[in-house]
CSV table of C-alpha atoms in Angstrom, one decimal:
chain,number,residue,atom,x,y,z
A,21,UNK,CA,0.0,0.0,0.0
A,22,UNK,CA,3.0,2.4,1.4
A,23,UNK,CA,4.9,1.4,-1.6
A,24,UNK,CA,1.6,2.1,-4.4
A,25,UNK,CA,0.7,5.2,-2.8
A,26,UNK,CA,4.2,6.9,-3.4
A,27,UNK,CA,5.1,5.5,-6.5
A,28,UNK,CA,1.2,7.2,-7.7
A,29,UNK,CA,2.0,10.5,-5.9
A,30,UNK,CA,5.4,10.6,-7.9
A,31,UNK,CA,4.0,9.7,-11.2
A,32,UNK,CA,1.6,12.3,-10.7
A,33,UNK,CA,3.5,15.0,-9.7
A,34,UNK,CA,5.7,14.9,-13.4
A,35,UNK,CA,2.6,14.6,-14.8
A,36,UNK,CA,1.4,18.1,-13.1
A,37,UNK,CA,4.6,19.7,-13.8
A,38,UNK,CA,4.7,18.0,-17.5
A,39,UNK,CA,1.3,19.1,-18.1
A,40,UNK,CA,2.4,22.9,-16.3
A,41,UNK,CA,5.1,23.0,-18.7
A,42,UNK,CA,3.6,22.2,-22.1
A,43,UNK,CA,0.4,24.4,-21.9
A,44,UNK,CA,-2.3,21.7,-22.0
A,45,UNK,CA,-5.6,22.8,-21.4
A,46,UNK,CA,-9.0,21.6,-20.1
A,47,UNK,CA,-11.9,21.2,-22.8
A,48,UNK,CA,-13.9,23.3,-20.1
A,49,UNK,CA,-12.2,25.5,-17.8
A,50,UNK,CA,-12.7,25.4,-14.4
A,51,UNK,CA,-11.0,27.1,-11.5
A,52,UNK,CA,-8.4,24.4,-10.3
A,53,UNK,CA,-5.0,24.7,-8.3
A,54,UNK,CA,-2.0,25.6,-10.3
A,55,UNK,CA,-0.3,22.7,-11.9
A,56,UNK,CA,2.7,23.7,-10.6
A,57,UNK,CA,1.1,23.8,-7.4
A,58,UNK,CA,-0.4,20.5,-7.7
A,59,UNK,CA,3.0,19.3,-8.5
A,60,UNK,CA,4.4,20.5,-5.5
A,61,UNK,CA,2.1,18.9,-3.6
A,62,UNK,CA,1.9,15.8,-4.8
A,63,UNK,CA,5.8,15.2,-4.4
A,64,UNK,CA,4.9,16.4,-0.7
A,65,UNK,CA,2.3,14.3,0.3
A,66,UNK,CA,5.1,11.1,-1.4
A,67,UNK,CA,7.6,12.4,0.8
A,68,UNK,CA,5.5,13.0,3.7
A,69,UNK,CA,4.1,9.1,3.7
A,70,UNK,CA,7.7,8.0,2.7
A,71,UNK,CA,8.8,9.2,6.4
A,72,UNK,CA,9.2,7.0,9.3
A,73,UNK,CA,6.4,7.7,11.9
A,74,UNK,CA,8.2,8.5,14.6
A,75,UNK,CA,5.9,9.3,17.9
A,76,UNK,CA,3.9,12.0,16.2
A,77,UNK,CA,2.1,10.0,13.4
A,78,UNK,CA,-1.3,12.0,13.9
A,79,UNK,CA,0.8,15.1,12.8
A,80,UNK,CA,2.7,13.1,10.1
A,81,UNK,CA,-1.0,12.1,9.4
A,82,UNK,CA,-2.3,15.6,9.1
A,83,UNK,CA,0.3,16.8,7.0
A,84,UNK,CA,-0.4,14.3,4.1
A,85,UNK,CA,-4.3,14.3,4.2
A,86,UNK,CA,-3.6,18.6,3.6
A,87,UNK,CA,-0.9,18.6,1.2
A,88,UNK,CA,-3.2,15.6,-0.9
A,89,UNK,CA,-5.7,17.9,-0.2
A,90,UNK,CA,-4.1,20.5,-2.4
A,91,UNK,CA,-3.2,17.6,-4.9
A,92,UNK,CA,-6.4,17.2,-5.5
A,93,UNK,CA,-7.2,20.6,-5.5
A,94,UNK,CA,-5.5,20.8,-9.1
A,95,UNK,CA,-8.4,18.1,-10.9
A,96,UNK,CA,-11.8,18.4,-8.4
A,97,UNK,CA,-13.5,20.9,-10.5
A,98,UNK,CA,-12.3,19.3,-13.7
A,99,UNK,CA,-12.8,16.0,-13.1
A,100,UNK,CA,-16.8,16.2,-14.3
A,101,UNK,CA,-16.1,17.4,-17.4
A,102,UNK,CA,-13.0,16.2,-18.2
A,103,UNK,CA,-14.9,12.4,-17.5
A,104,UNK,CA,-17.8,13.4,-19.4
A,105,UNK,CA,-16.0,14.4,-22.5
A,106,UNK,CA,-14.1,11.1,-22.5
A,107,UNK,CA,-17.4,9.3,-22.2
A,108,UNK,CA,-19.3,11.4,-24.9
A,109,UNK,CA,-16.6,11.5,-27.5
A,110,UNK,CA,-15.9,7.3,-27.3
A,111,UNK,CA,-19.6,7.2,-26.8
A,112,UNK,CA,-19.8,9.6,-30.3
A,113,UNK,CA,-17.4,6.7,-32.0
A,114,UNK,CA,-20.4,4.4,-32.3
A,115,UNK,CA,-23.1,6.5,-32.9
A,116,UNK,CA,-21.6,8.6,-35.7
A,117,UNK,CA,-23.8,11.4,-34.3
A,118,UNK,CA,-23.0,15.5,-34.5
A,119,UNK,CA,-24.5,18.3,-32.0
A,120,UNK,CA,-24.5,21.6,-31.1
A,121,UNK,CA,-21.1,21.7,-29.7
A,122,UNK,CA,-17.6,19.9,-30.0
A,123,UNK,CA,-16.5,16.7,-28.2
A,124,UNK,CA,-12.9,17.4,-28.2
A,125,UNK,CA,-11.4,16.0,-25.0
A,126,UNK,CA,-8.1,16.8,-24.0
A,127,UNK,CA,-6.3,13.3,-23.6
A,128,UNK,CA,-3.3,15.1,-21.8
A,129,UNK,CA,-5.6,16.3,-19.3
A,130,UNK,CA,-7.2,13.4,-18.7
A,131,UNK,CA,-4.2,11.4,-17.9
A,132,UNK,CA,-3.0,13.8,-15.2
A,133,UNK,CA,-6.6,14.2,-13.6
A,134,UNK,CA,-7.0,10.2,-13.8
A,135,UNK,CA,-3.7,10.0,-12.4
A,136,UNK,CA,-4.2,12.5,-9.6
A,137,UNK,CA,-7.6,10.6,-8.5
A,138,UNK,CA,-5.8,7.1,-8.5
A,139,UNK,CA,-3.5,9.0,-6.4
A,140,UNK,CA,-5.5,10.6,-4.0
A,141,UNK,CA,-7.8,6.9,-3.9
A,142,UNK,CA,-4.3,5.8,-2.5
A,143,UNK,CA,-3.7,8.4,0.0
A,144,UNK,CA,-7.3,8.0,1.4
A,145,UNK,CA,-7.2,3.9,1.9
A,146,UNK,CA,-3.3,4.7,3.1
A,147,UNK,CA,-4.5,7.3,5.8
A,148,UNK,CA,-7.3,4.7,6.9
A,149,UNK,CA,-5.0,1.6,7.2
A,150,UNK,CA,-2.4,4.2,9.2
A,151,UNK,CA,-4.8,5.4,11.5
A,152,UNK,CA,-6.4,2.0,12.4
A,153,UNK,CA,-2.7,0.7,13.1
A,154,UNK,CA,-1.7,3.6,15.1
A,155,UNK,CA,-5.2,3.2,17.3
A,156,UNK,CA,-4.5,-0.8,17.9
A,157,UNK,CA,-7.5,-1.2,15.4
A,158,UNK,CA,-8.5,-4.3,13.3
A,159,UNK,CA,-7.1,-3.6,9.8
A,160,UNK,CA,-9.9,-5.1,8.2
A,161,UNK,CA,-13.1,-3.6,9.7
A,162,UNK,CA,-11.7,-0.8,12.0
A,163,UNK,CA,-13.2,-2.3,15.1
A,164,UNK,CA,-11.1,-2.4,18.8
A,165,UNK,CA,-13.8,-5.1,20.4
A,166,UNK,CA,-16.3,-7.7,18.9
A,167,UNK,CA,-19.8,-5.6,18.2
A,168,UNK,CA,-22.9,-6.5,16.0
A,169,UNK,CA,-23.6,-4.2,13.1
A,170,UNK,CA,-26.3,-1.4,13.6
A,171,UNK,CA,-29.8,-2.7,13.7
A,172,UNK,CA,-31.6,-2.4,10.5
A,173,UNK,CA,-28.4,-0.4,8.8
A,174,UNK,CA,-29.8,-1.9,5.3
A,175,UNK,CA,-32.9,-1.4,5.6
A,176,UNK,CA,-32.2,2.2,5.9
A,177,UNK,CA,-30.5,2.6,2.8
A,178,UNK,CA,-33.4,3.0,0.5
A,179,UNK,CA,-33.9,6.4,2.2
A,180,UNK,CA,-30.4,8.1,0.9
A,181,UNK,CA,-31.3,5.5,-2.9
A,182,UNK,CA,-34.7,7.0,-3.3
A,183,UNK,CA,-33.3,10.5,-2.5
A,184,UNK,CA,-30.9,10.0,-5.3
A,185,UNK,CA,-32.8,9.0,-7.8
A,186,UNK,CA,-35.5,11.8,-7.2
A,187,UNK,CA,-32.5,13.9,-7.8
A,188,UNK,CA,-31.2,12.3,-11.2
A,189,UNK,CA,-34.9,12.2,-12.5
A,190,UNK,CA,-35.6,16.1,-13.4
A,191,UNK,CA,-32.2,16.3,-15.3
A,192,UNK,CA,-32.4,12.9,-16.7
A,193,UNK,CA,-35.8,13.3,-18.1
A,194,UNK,CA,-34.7,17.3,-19.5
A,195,UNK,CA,-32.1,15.4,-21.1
A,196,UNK,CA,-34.7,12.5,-22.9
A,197,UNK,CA,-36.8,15.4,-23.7
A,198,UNK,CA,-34.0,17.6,-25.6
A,199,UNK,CA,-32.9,14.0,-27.4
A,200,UNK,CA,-36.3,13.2,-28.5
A,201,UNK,CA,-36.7,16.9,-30.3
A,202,UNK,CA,-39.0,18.6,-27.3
A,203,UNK,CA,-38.5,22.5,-27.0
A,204,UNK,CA,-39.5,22.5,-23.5
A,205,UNK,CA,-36.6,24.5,-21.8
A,206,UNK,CA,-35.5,25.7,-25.0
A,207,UNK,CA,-35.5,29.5,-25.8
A,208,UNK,CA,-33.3,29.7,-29.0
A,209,UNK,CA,-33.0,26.9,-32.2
A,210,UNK,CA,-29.7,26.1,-31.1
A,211,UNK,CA,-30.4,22.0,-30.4
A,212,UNK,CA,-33.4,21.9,-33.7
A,213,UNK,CA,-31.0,19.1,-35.1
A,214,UNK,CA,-30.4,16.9,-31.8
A,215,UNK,CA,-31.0,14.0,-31.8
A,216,UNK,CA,-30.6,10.7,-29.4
A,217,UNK,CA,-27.4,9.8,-31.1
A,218,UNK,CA,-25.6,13.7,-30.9
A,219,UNK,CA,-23.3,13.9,-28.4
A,220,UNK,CA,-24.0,14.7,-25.0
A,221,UNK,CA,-27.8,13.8,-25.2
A,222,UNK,CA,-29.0,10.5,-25.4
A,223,UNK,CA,-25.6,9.4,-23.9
A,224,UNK,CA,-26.1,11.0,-21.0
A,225,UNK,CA,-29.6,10.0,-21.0
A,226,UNK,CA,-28.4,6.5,-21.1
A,227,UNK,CA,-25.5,7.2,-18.1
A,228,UNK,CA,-28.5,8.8,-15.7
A,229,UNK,CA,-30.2,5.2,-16.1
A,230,UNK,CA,-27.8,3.7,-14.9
A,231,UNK,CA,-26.6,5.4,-12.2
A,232,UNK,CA,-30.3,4.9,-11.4
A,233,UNK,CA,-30.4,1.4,-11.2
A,234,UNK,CA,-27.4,1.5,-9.6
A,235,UNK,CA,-29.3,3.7,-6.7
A,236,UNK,CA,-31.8,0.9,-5.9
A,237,UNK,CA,-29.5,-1.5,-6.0
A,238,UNK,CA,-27.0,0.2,-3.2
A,239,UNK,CA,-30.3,1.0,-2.0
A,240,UNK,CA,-31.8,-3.2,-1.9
A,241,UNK,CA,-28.3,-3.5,0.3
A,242,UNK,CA,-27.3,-6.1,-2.4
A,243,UNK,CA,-23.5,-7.0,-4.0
A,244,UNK,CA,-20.7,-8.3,-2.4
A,245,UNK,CA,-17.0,-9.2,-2.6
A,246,UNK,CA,-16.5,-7.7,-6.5
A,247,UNK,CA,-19.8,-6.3,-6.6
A,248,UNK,CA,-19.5,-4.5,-3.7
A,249,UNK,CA,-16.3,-2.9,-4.4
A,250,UNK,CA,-17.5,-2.4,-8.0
A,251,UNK,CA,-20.9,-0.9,-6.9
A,252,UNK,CA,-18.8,1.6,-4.7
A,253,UNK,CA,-16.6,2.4,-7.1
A,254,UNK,CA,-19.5,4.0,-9.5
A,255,UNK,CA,-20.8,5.6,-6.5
A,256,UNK,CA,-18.0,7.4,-5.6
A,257,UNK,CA,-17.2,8.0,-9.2
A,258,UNK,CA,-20.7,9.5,-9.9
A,259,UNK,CA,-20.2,11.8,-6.7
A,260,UNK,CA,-17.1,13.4,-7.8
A,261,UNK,CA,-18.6,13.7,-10.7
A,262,UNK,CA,-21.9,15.5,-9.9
A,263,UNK,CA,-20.5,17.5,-6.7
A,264,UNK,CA,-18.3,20.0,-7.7
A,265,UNK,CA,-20.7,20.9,-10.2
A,266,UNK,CA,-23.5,21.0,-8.0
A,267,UNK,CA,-21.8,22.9,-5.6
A,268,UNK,CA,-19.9,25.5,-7.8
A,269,UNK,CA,-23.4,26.2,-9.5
A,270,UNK,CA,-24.9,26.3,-5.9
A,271,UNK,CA,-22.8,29.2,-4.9
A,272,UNK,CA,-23.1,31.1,-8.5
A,273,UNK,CA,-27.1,30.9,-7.6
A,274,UNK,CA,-26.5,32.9,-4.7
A,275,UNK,CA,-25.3,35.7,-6.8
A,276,UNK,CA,-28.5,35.7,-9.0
A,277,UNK,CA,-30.7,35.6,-6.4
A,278,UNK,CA,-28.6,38.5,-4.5
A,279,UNK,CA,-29.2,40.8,-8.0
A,280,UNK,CA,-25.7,40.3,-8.3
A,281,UNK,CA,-25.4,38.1,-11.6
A,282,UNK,CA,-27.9,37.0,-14.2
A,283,UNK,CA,-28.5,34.1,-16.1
A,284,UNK,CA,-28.2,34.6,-19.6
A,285,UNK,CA,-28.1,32.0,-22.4
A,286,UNK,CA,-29.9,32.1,-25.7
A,287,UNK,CA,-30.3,28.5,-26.2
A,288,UNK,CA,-31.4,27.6,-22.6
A,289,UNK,CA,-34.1,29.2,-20.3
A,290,UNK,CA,-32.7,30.1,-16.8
A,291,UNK,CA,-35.4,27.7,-14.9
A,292,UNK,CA,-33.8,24.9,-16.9
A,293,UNK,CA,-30.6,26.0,-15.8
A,294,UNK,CA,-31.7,26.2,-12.3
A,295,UNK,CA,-33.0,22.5,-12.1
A,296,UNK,CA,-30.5,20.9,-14.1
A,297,UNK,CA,-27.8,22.1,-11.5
A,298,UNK,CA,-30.4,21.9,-8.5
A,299,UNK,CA,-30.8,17.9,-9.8
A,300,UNK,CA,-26.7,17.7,-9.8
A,301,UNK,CA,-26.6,18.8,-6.1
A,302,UNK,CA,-29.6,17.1,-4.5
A,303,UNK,CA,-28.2,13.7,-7.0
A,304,UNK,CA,-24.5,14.3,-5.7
A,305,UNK,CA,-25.0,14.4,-2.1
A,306,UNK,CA,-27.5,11.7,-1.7
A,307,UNK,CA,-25.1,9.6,-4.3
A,308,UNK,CA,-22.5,10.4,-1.5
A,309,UNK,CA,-24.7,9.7,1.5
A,310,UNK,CA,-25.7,6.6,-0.2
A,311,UNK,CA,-22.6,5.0,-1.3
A,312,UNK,CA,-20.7,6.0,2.2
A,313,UNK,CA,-24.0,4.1,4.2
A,314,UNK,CA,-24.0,0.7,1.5
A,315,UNK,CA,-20.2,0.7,2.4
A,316,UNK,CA,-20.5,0.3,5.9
A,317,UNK,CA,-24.0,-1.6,6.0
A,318,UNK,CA,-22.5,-4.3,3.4
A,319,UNK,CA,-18.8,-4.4,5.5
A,320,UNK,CA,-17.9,-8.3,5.3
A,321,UNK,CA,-18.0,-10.9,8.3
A,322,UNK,CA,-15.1,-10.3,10.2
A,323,UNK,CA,-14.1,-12.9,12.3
A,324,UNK,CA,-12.1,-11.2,15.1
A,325,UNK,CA,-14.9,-8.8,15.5
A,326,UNK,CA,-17.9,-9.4,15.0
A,327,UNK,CA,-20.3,-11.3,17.5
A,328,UNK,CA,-21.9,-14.6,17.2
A,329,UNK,CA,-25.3,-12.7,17.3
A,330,UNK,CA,-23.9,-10.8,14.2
A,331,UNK,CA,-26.6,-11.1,11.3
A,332,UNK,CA,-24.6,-10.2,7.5
């Protein structure tokens, strides 16, 4: 783990300062750390985990969660589009389709920001493994004594699933619309030729599905071994994905509803604006809450700590 996590950190700082170097940009900008920045601290969070210990490892600790904190800091805002794009333009291969706008992803780009969330993935399962040995905790499940799970801790699942998918519905359904040649939304002629094959709609229409049935599933409490981890993994893909976004267009609302800013697009009407974000930020968080409660409700048996009364 030690070993993966610094050899990841490395690569990904010469990627940052690689990237830094030779201009590369973003398909969509976003505001992101500096990649020299991010380079700097992704060599500092491999050094700081290369270090012995010592008697302060909470403060050793501390230091690398905030200097992989600032790591990430150069890919979280870019990460949603730049994962979008990627999906879109292989999605774009098969179809043949055209739209309103270009699908030109930066491949650069995408290798650093993949690199960077491998990384940071690393650091995270690193910092958990460290602070369960450091607290005389069972590397497996994190426990000190033998306990049940919480009562009815799957059950309660569908709550944060159903959540989710109210969330993905609004933009999901906007999206099907748009593909399908509606004008609901629409102020301008600017998508009269899409169709379910142009880029961006019915793809997308298509990835909303499916993070839907992957909702009620997490929510049902089912999957284990792979299909847990692989069930976890979309979830916390989907919420890096949606967040940021969410979030970002969250605080740009505040502006507009201060007087401050406006919302003006000729293509799309500013109450279509306003739930396609609202749906990312209500569908992020309860994609997060979700996929964080199915994790620990579906933990596996653990022998040294788990009681005989213990129902999995």
């Amino acid at each position: 783990m030690r070993t993966a996590c610094v050899a990841a950190c490395a690569a990904t700082a010469v990627a940052f300062a690689l990237l830094g170097m030779s201009g590369g940009q973003d398909p969509v900008a976003m505001p992101t750390a500096p990649r020299l920045v991010a380079a700097v601290a992704a060599a500092a969070t491999a050094v700081l985990v290369l270090l012995p210990p010592g008697e302060r490892g909470g403060l050793r600790a501390g230091a690398v969660l905030g200097a992989a904190a600032v790591m990430l800091s150069g890919s979280l805002l870019a990460i949603p589009h730049t994962v979008l794009m990627v999906i879109v333009r292989v999605s774009q291969q098969f179809t043949g389709g055209s739209g309103p706008f270009a699908v030109e992803p930066s491949w650069s780009a995408t290798l650093v920001h993949g690199l960077n969330v491998v990384a940071t993935a690393l650091v995270a399962l690193w910092l958990v493994v460290d602070h369960r040995r450091r607290n005389d905790r069972c590397l497996r499940c994190g426990r000190i004594s033998a306990t049940p799970p919480p009562a009815g801790s799957r059950g309660r699942l569908w709550w944060p699933a159903l959540v989710a998918v109210a969330g993905a519905l609004p933009y999901g359904l906007l999206k099907l619309a748009w593909s399908l040649g509606s004008g609901v939304g629409l102020t301008g002629d600017g998508f009269a030729q899409v169709t379910a094959a142009s880029p961006g709609f019915g793809d997308t229409v298509v990835l909303t599905g499916f993070s839907i049935v992957v909702c009620l599933v997490m929510g049902a409490g089912l999957g284990k071994g792979v299909v847990r981890w692989a069930l976890t993994a979309v979830g916390a893909g989907g919420a890096l994905m949606l967040l940021p976004v969410g979030l970002t267009a969250a605080a740009q609302f505040v502006t507009v509803l201060w007087g401050g800013a406006s919302i003006d697009d000729s293509e799309i009407a500013p109450w279509a604006f306003g739930l396609v974000y609202g749906s990312f930020l209500v569908w992020g968080v309860a994609f997060a809450w979700l996929t964080v409660a199915y994790w620990r409700a579906t933990r596996p048996y653990c022998r040294a700590h788990s009681t005989e009364s213990a129902v999995w």
